[in-house]
Short mmCIF file of C-alpha atoms in Angstrom, two decimals:
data_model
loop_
_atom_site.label_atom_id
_atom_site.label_comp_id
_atom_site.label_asym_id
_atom_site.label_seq_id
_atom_site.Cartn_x
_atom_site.Cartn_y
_atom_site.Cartn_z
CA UNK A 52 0.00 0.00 0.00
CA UNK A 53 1.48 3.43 -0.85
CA UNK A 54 2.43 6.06 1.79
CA UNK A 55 0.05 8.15 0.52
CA UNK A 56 -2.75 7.05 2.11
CA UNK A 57 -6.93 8.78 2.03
CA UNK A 58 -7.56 7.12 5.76
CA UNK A 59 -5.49 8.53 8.19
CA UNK A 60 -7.13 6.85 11.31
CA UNK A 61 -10.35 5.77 12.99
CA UNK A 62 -12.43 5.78 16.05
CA UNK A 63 -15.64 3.82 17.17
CA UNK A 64 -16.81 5.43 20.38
CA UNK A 65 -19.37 5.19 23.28
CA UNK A 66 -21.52 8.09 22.33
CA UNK A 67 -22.51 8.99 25.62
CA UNK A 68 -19.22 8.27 27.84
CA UNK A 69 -16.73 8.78 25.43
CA UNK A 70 -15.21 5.74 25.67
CA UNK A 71 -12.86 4.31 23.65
CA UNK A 72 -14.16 1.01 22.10
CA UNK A 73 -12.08 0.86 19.05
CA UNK A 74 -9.06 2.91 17.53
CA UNK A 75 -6.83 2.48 14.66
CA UNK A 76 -3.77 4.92 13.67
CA UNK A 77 -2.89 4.46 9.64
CA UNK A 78 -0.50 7.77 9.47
CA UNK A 79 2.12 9.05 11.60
CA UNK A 80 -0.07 12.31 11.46
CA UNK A 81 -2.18 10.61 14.31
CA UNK A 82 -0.16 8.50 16.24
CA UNK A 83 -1.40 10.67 19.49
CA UNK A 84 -3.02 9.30 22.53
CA UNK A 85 -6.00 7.46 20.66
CA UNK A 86 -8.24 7.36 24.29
CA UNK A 87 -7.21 10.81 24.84
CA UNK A 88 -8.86 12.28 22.08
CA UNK A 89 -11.71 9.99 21.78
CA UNK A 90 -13.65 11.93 24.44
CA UNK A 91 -13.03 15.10 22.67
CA UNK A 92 -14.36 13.90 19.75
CA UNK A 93 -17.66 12.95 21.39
CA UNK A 94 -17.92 16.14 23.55
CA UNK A 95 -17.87 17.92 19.86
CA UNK A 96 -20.43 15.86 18.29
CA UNK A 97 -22.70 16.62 20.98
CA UNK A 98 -21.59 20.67 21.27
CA UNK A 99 -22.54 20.79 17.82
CA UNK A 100 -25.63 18.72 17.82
CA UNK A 101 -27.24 20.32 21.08
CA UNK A 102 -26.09 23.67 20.37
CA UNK A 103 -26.60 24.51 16.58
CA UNK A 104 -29.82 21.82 16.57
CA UNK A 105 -27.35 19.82 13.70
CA UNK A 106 -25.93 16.48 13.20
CA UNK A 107 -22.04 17.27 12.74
CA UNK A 108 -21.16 14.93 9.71
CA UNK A 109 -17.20 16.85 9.20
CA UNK A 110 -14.99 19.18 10.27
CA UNK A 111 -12.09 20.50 7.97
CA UNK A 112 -8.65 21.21 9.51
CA UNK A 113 -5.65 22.56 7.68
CA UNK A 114 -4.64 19.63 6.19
CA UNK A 115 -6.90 16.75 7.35
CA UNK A 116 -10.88 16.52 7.55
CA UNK A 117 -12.74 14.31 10.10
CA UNK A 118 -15.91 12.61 9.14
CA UNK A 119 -18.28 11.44 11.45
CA UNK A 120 -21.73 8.58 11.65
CA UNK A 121 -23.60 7.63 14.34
CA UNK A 122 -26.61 6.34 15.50
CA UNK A 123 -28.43 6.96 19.05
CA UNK A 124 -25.43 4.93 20.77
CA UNK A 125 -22.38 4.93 18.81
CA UNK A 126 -19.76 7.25 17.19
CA UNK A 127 -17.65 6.14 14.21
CA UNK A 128 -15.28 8.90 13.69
CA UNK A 129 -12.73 8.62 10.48
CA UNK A 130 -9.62 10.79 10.14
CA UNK A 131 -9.41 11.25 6.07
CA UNK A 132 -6.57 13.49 3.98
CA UNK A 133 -8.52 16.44 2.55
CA UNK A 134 -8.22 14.86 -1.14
CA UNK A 135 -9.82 11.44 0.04
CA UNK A 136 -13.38 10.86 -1.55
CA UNK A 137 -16.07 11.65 0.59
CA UNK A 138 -18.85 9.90 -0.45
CA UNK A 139 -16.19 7.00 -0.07
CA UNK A 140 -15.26 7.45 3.76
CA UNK A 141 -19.05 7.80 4.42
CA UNK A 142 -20.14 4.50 2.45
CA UNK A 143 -16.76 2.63 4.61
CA UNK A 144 -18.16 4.40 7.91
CA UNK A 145 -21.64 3.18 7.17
CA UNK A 146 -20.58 -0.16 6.18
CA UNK A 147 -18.39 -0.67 9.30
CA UNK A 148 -21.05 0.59 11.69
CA UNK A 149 -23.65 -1.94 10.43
CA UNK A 150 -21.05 -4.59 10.68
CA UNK A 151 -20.40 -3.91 14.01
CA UNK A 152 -24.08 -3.70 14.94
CA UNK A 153 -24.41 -7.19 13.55
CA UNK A 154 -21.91 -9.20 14.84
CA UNK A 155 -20.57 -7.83 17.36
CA UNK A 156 -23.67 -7.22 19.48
CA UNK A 157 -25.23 -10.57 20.97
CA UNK A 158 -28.54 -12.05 19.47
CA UNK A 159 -29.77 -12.14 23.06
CA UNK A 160 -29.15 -8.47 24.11
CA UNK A 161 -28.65 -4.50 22.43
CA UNK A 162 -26.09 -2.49 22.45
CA UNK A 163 -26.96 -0.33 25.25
CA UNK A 164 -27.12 -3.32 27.59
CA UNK A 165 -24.21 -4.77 26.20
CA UNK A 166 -21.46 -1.11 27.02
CA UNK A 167 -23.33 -1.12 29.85
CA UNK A 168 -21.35 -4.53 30.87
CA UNK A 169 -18.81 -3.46 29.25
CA UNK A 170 -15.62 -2.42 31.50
CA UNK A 171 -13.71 -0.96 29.20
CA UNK A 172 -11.23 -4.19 27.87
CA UNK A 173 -10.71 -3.16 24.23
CA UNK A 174 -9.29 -6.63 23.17
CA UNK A 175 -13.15 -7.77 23.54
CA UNK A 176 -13.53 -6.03 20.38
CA UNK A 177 -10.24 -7.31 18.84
CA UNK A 178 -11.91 -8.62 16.15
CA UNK A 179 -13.96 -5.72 15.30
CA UNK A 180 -10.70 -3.83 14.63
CA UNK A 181 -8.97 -6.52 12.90
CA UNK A 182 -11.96 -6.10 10.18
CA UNK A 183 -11.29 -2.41 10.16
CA UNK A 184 -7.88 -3.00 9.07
CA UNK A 185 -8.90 -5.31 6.67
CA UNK A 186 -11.61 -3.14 5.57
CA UNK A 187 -9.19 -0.12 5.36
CA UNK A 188 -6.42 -2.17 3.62
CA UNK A 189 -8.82 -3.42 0.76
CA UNK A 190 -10.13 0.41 0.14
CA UNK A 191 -6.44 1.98 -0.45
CA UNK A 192 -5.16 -0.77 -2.23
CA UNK A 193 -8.52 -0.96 -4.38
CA UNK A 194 -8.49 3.08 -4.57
CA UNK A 195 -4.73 2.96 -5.75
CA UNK A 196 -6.05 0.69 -8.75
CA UNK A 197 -8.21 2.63 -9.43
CA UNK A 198 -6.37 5.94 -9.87
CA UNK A 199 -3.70 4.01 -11.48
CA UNK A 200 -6.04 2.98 -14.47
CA UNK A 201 -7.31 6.79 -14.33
CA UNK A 202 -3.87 7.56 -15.25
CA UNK A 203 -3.10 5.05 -17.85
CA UNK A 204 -6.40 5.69 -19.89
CA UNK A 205 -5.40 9.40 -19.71
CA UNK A 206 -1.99 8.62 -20.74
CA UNK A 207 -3.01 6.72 -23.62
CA UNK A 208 -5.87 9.04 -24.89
CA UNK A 209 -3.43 11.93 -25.11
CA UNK A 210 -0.69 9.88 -26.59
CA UNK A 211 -2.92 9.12 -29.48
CA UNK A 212 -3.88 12.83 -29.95
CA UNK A 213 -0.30 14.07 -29.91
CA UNK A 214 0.50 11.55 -32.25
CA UNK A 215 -2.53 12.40 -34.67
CA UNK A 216 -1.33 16.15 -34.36
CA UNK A 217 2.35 14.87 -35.34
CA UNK A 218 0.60 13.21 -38.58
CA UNK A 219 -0.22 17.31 -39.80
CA UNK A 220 1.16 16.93 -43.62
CA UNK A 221 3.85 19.33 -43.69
CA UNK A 222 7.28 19.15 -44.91
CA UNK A 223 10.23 18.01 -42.49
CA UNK A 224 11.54 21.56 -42.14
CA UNK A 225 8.24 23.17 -40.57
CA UNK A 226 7.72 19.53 -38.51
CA UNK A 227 11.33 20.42 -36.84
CA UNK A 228 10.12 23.83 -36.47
CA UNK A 229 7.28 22.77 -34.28
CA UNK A 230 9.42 20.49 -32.53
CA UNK A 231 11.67 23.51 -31.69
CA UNK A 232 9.16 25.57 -30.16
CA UNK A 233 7.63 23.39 -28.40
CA UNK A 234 10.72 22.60 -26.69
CA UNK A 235 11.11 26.28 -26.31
CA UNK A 236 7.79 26.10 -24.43
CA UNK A 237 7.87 23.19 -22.47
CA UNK A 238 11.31 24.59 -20.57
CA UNK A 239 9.18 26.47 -18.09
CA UNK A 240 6.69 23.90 -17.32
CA UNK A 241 9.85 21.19 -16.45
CA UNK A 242 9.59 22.97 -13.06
CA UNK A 243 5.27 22.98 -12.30
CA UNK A 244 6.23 19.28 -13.91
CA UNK A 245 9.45 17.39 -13.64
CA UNK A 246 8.44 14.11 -14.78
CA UNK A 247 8.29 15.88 -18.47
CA UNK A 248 11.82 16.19 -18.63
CA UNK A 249 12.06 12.23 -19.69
CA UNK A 250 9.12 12.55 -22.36
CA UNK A 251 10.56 12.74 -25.68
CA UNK A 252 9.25 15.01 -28.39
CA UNK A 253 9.93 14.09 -32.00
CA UNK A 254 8.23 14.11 -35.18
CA UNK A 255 5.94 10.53 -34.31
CA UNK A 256 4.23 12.75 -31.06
CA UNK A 257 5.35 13.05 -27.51
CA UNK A 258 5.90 9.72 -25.94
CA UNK A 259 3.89 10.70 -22.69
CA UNK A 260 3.32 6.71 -22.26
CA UNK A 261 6.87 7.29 -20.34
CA UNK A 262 5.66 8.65 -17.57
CA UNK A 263 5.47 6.77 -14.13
CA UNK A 264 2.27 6.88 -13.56
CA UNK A 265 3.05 5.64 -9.97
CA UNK A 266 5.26 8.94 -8.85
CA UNK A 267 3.10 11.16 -10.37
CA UNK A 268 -0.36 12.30 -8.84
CA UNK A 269 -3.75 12.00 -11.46
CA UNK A 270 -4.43 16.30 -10.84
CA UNK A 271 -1.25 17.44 -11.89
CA UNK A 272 -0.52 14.53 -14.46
CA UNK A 273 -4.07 15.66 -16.47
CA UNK A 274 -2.94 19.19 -16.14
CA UNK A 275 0.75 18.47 -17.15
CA UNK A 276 -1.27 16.78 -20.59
CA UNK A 277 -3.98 19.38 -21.31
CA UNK A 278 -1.24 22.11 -20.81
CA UNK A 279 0.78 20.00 -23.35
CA UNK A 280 -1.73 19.80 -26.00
CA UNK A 281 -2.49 23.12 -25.50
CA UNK A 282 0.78 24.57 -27.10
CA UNK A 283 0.97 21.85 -29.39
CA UNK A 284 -2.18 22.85 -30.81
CA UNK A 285 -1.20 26.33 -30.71
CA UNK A 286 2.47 25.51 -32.46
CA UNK A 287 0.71 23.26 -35.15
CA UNK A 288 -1.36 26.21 -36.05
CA UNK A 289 1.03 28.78 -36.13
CA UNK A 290 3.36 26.52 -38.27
CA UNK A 291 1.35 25.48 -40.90
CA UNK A 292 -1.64 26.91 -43.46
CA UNK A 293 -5.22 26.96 -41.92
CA UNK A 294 -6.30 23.85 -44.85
CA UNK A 295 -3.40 22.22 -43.85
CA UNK A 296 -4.14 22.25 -39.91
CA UNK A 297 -8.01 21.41 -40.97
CA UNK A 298 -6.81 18.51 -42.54
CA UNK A 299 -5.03 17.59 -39.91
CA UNK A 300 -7.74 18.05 -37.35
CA UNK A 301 -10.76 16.06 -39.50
CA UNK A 302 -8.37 13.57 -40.85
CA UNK A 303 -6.11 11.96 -38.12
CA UNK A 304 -7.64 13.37 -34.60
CA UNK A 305 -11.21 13.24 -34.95
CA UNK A 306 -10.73 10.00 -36.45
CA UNK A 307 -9.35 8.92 -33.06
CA UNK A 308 -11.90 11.10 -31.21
CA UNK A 309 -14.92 8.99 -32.90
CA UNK A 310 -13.32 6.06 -32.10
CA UNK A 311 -12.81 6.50 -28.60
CA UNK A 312 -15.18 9.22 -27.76
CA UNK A 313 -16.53 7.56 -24.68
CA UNK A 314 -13.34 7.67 -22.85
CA UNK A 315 -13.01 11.08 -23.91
CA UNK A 316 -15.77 12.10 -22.36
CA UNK A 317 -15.07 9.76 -19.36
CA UNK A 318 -12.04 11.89 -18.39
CA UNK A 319 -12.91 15.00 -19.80
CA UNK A 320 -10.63 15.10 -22.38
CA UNK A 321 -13.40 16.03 -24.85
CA UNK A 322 -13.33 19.87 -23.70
CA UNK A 323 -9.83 19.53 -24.15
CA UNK A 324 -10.07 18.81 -27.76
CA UNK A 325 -12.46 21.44 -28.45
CA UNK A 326 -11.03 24.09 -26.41
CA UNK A 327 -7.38 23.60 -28.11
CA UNK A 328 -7.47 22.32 -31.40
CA UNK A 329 -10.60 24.46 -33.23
#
C-alpha cells in the first residue's frame, strides 16, 4: 500500500461516555493518545448537535478533515486526507457501523445493555478492529487501482492525440520547427512538472506513455497533458496553413476522437479537444 494514504485513522466510540471502544492509527499524522482524544471527539459531536440543533457529519482542519456517523449509541469517527473521496469514507463508515451492529452485538441483548457490561477491555472487540484494518487495507489498495487505471487511460488518450497532431502533412523543415518551439515552451513547465523532462518530443508525437504513472499524482498529471496539447495545438497552427491544420484536425484526430469518444468524455478530455485544437 502506498504512503500516501486517504484514511489517516479511525475511532468507534461510546456516544454517551466517550469511551474508547475501538481505535486504529494508519499515518504518523495521528499517532497521538488514541483514548485521549476519543472523548473530545464525542464532547464535539454533541456541542454541535445540542447547540446549533445539527448532526455534525465533518470538520475541515488545515490539512486533514474528520468525518463522522452515528446512530443513538455509537460514534464512528474517520480521520481522512482532505483529497480522500467523501462519499467513499461515508459509504466505509456506514458499512463498518452496520457490521459492528451485527456481529458484534449478541442475538440475546442490544447495544446499550451490552457497554453497559462493558468495563472498558478493548481486546473484547479485537476482532472488530482486525476487520477495520482489513476493511481499510482493501479500500487503499482498491483506490490505488483505481487511480492508477485513471492515469493510464489518460496517458493513452493523449498519446494518441499528440501523435494524430504529429501526422499534420507538412514538410520536415516546418515539422522540426514545431518540434523547436515546443521545446522552447515546455522549458518552463519542467519545473510545475518534472516528470516531463524524460518525455521525448519528435516528429511521431510526444511519448507521454513514459511517464510513471506511480510517482506522479492523477491532478497534476491531467494538467501536465492538457497544458501540453495546449501549445501543441497552438504551435501546429502557427506553423502550418489553416487547410493544412483542418486537414489535420478532421483527418487523423477526430478520427481517433470517434473512435474512442466515450473515454473522452469519461475523463474530460473532450473539452480539451475542443477548447485547443478548433
Amino acid at each position: 500500500m502506498s504512503d500516501k494514504c486517504s484514511i489517516l485513522g479511525v475511532w468507534l466510540i461510546e456516544r454517551g461516555s466517550g469511551r474508547n471502544i475501538v481505535s486504529r492509527a494508519y499515518s504518523e499524522a495521528v499517532k497521538l493518545d488514541m483514548d485521549l482524544i476519543a472523548p473530545f471527539l464525542s464532547a464535539t459531536h454533541t456541542f454541535i448537535d445540542k447547540a446549533s440543533n445539527e448532526t455534525l457529519r465533518t470538520i475541515d482542519t488545515e490539512t486533514n478533515r474528520y468525518v463522522w456517523e452515528a446512530n443513538e449509541h455509537l460514534l464512528f469517527v474517520m480521520v481522512v486526507s482532505r483529497a480522500a473521496r467523501l462519499g467513499h469514507m461515508r459509504f466505509l463508515l456506514e458499512f463498518a457501523l452496520e457490521e459492528f451492529m451485527t456481529n458484534q452485538v449478541p442475538a440475546d441483548t442490544d447495544v446499550a445493555s451490552m457497554l453497559k457490561s462493558w468495563h472498558g477491555n478493548q481486546s473484547k472487540f479485537k476482532q472488530f478492529g482486525n476487520f477495520v484494518d482489513e476493511l481499510v487495507t482493501q479500500y487503499e489498495v482498491t483506490d490505488e487501482v483505481l487511480v492508477a487505471g485513471k492515469s493510464m487511460d489518460c496517458l493513452e488518450v493523449y498519446s494518441h492525440l499528440f501523435r494524430g497532431i504529429m501526422r499534420v502533412n507538412t514538410s520536415p523543415a516546418k515539422k522540426k520547427k514545431i518540434i523547436s518551439r515546443m521545446n522552447t515552451y515546455l522549458e518552463p513547465l519542467l519545473d510545475r512538472y518534472p516528470f516531463l523532462n524524460s518525455v521525448p518530443l519528435d516528429e511521431a508525437g510526444i511519448e507521454v506513455l513514459q511517464i510513471d504513472i506511480n510517482t506522479v499524482p492523477y491532478h497534476h498529471l491531467r494538467d501536465s497533458l492538457e497544458e501540453l496539447l495546449r501549445l501543441l495545438a497552438k504551435v501546429t497552427r502557427e506553423t502550418v496553413t489553416s487547410k493544412v491544420y483542418r486537414e489535420m484536425v478532421f483527418d487523423h484526430v477526430m478520427t481517433y476522437v470517434k473512435r474512442d469518444i466515450k473515454r473522452l468524455q469519461t475523463y474530460a478530455i473532450l473539452d480539451d479537444v475542443v477548447r485547443y485544437l478548433f
